[in-house]
Amino acid sequence: MVVSHPEKTRITVDIYGRSYTIIGEEQAHHVRMVASLVDQKMREIHDSNSSLDTNKLAVLTAVNTMNDYLKLKEEYTELLGSIKQKEEQEKND
Amino acid sequence: MVVSHPEKTRITVDIYGRSYTIIGEEQAHHVRMVASLVDQKMREIHDSNSSLDTNKLAVLTAVNTMNDYLKLKEEYTELLGSIKQKEEQEKND
């Protein structure tokens, strides 16, 4: 998903009360789901710390999501590693 | 990673010129890596669309990260599915 390719699909979504035009190759329903998850995460962080301004809220949402991403990537890499290990064992059996 | 638990570790990071206190159970080096990746993503989006204000930039960074997360989750689920399928086949052989 990129934010600047005029030849691609443009989808307008609402996140935390502001309008965003998302430009990319993703399907509309996918972009709306992503936007809705970001909106939801921002509201969750706001609920636990209502003094944060929107800017900080959005950055912390990105930080939280990046953290989730890295954790999942670690699990993914471990899973791939265990598959390879199993394949090696089967070859040697 | 949460943003409001006074009893947990507090780490201050700099993202896109602003200071953030991240409170959670993660190790300092991990939090700093996450913050640096978010900072980098914000700068990348800024480079491709310099007219965006910091607020929109932060939200679009969250949107991009969420999109990456969902794609990885899909790949992870597919990988798990293929492992299960292989195990079923081995049982039936």
Tab-separated table of C-alpha atoms in Angstrom:
chain	number	residue	atom	x	y	z
A	1	MET	CA	0.000	0.000	0.000
A	2	VAL	CA	1.581	3.267	-1.064
A	3	VAL	CA	0.324	6.803	-0.725
A	4	SER	CA	1.354	8.390	-4.000
A	5	HIS	CA	0.604	6.698	-7.332
A	6	PRO	CA	-2.064	8.589	-9.257
A	7	GLU	CA	-2.620	5.666	-11.665
A	8	LYS	CA	-3.743	3.297	-8.891
A	9	THR	CA	-7.045	2.789	-7.075
A	10	ARG	CA	-8.123	5.606	-4.740
A	11	ILE	CA	-10.193	4.734	-1.711
A	12	THR	CA	-11.358	7.282	0.842
A	13	VAL	CA	-11.607	6.085	4.425
A	14	ASP	CA	-12.362	7.735	7.749
A	15	ILE	CA	-9.878	7.219	10.572
A	16	TYR	CA	-10.358	8.848	13.972
A	17	GLY	CA	-12.587	11.561	12.535
A	18	ARG	CA	-10.417	12.517	9.568
A	19	SER	CA	-10.653	11.565	5.925
A	20	TYR	CA	-7.776	9.763	4.172
A	21	THR	CA	-7.339	8.855	0.537
A	22	ILE	CA	-5.469	5.593	0.302
A	23	ILE	CA	-3.883	4.932	-3.063
A	24	GLY	CA	-2.664	1.466	-3.912
A	25	GLU	CA	-3.326	-1.899	-5.493
A	26	GLU	CA	-5.380	-3.275	-2.621
A	27	GLN	CA	-9.088	-4.019	-2.938
A	28	ALA	CA	-11.527	-1.523	-1.409
A	29	HIS	CA	-12.843	-3.921	1.254
A	30	HIS	CA	-9.282	-4.727	2.353
A	31	VAL	CA	-8.351	-1.023	2.644
A	32	ARG	CA	-11.535	-0.376	4.657
A	33	MET	CA	-10.727	-3.231	7.018
A	34	VAL	CA	-7.164	-1.962	7.541
A	35	ALA	CA	-8.478	1.568	8.183
A	36	SER	CA	-11.080	0.300	10.622
A	37	LEU	CA	-8.433	-1.658	12.575
A	38	VAL	CA	-6.216	1.439	12.817
A	39	ASP	CA	-9.208	3.536	13.934
A	40	GLN	CA	-10.039	0.916	16.571
A	41	LYS	CA	-6.437	0.749	17.848
A	42	MET	CA	-6.312	4.571	18.126
A	43	ARG	CA	-9.500	4.543	20.180
A	44	GLU	CA	-8.148	1.790	22.441
A	45	ILE	CA	-4.951	3.774	23.117
A	46	HIS	CA	-7.015	6.926	23.671
A	47	ASP	CA	-9.156	5.049	26.215
A	48	SER	CA	-6.066	4.080	28.203
A	49	ASN	CA	-4.481	7.544	27.947
A	50	SER	CA	-6.952	10.290	27.083
A	51	SER	CA	-4.393	13.129	27.414
A	52	LEU	CA	-2.586	12.128	24.189
A	53	ASP	CA	-3.095	14.380	21.161
A	54	THR	CA	-4.105	12.783	17.832
A	55	ASN	CA	-0.582	13.001	16.467
A	56	LYS	CA	0.953	11.091	19.392
A	57	LEU	CA	-1.974	8.684	19.338
A	58	ALA	CA	-1.310	7.849	15.684
A	59	VAL	CA	2.439	7.420	16.234
A	60	LEU	CA	1.828	5.133	19.223
A	61	THR	CA	-0.671	3.155	17.124
A	62	ALA	CA	2.054	2.703	14.497
A	63	VAL	CA	4.502	1.678	17.251
A	64	ASN	CA	2.049	-0.896	18.648
A	65	THR	CA	1.286	-2.308	15.210
A	66	MET	CA	4.998	-2.468	14.315
A	67	ASN	CA	5.593	-4.350	17.558
A	68	ASP	CA	2.823	-6.839	16.683
A	69	TYR	CA	4.331	-7.172	13.200
A	70	LEU	CA	7.824	-7.957	14.499
A	71	LYS	CA	6.491	-10.516	16.972
A	72	LEU	CA	4.529	-12.262	14.242
A	73	LYS	CA	7.577	-12.169	11.944
A	74	GLU	CA	9.608	-13.878	14.657
A	75	GLU	CA	6.962	-16.604	15.015
A	76	TYR	CA	6.818	-16.977	11.238
A	77	THR	CA	10.607	-17.376	11.013
A	78	GLU	CA	10.566	-19.936	13.839
A	79	LEU	CA	7.836	-21.911	12.086
A	80	LEU	CA	9.796	-21.887	8.816
A	81	GLY	CA	12.903	-23.015	10.742
A	82	SER	CA	11.064	-25.936	12.328
A	83	ILE	CA	9.711	-27.021	8.920
A	84	LYS	CA	13.228	-27.018	7.439
A	85	GLN	CA	14.580	-28.936	10.413
A	86	LYS	CA	11.850	-31.568	10.004
A	87	GLU	CA	12.580	-31.862	6.296
A	88	GLU	CA	16.290	-32.363	7.008
A	89	GLN	CA	15.475	-35.090	9.549
A	90	GLU	CA	13.207	-36.863	7.062
A	91	LYS	CA	15.988	-36.759	4.469
A	92	ASN	CA	18.418	-38.371	6.908
A	93	ASP	CA	15.965	-41.057	8.075
B	1	MET	CA	3.371	-2.992	24.298
B	2	VAL	CA	0.937	-0.768	26.154
B	3	VAL	CA	1.032	2.942	26.811
B	4	SER	CA	-0.227	3.227	30.370
B	5	HIS	CA	1.099	0.992	33.143
B	6	PRO	CA	3.154	3.021	35.612
B	7	GLU	CA	4.638	-0.154	37.183
B	8	LYS	CA	6.305	-1.272	33.943
B	9	THR	CA	9.527	-0.243	32.187
B	10	ARG	CA	9.582	3.299	30.744
B	11	ILE	CA	11.687	3.927	27.681
B	12	THR	CA	11.904	7.303	25.973
B	13	VAL	CA	12.359	7.261	22.216
B	14	ASP	CA	12.444	9.897	19.512
B	15	ILE	CA	10.136	9.445	16.516
B	16	TYR	CA	9.983	12.006	13.716
B	17	GLY	CA	11.306	14.767	15.954
B	18	ARG	CA	9.042	14.157	18.933
B	19	SER	CA	9.692	12.366	22.187
B	20	TYR	CA	7.599	9.357	23.264
B	21	THR	CA	7.613	7.423	26.496
B	22	ILE	CA	6.849	3.806	25.765
B	23	ILE	CA	5.670	1.824	28.751
B	24	GLY	CA	5.617	-1.946	28.582
B	25	GLU	CA	7.363	-5.238	29.245
B	26	GLU	CA	9.607	-5.112	26.188
B	27	GLN	CA	13.385	-4.738	26.458
B	28	ALA	CA	14.864	-1.293	25.768
B	29	HIS	CA	16.735	-2.370	22.621
B	30	HIS	CA	13.553	-3.881	21.179
B	31	VAL	CA	11.526	-0.723	21.864
B	32	ARG	CA	14.263	1.387	20.257
B	33	MET	CA	14.265	-0.827	17.156
B	34	VAL	CA	10.464	-0.605	16.846
B	35	ALA	CA	10.612	3.183	17.244
B	36	SER	CA	13.368	3.481	14.661
B	37	LEU	CA	11.354	1.428	12.146
B	38	VAL	CA	8.295	3.662	12.667
B	39	ASP	CA	10.466	6.780	12.292
B	40	GLN	CA	11.911	5.354	9.065
B	41	LYS	CA	8.467	4.513	7.662
B	42	MET	CA	7.231	8.058	8.429
B	43	ARG	CA	10.208	9.512	6.556
B	44	GLU	CA	9.598	7.194	3.593
B	45	ILE	CA	5.947	8.270	3.349
B	46	HIS	CA	6.979	11.909	3.724
B	47	ASP	CA	9.477	11.479	0.863
B	48	SER	CA	6.752	10.180	-1.449
B	49	ASN	CA	4.239	12.852	-0.388
B	50	SER	CA	5.834	15.869	1.257
B	51	SER	CA	2.554	17.824	1.498
B	52	LEU	CA	1.179	15.565	4.266
B	53	ASP	CA	1.052	17.056	7.760
B	54	THR	CA	2.626	15.071	10.619
B	55	ASN	CA	-0.758	13.928	11.858
B	56	LYS	CA	-1.767	12.385	8.513
B	57	LEU	CA	1.748	11.013	8.101
B	58	ALA	CA	1.478	9.203	11.421
B	59	VAL	CA	-1.969	7.762	10.598
B	60	LEU	CA	-0.794	6.607	7.150
B	61	THR	CA	2.254	5.010	8.775
B	62	ALA	CA	-0.089	3.107	11.080
B	63	VAL	CA	-2.203	2.109	8.047
B	64	ASN	CA	0.857	0.834	6.135
B	65	THR	CA	2.140	-1.095	9.132
B	66	MET	CA	-1.297	-2.631	9.745
B	67	ASN	CA	-1.412	-3.658	6.085
B	68	ASP	CA	2.012	-5.340	6.366
B	69	TYR	CA	0.842	-7.061	9.548
B	70	LEU	CA	-2.309	-8.457	7.929
B	71	LYS	CA	-0.374	-9.710	4.888
B	72	LEU	CA	2.128	-11.481	7.110
B	73	LYS	CA	-0.694	-12.943	9.187
B	74	GLU	CA	-2.251	-14.347	6.017
B	75	GLU	CA	1.080	-15.940	5.000
B	76	TYR	CA	1.500	-17.329	8.509
B	77	THR	CA	-1.982	-18.876	8.440
B	78	GLU	CA	-1.303	-20.387	4.998
B	79	LEU	CA	1.969	-21.881	6.229
B	80	LEU	CA	0.221	-23.386	9.259
B	81	GLY	CA	-2.467	-24.784	6.958
B	82	SER	CA	0.084	-26.429	4.687
B	83	ILE	CA	1.852	-28.003	7.677
B	84	LYS	CA	-1.427	-29.470	8.931
B	85	GLN	CA	-2.267	-30.767	5.466
B	86	LYS	CA	1.141	-32.448	5.221
B	87	GLU	CA	0.696	-34.031	8.643
B	88	GLU	CA	-2.712	-35.391	7.629
B	89	GLN	CA	-1.221	-36.871	4.453
B	90	GLU	CA	1.576	-38.524	6.423
B	91	LYS	CA	-0.985	-40.041	8.786
B	92	ASN	CA	-2.900	-41.509	5.852
B	93	ASP	CA	0.210	-42.869	4.066
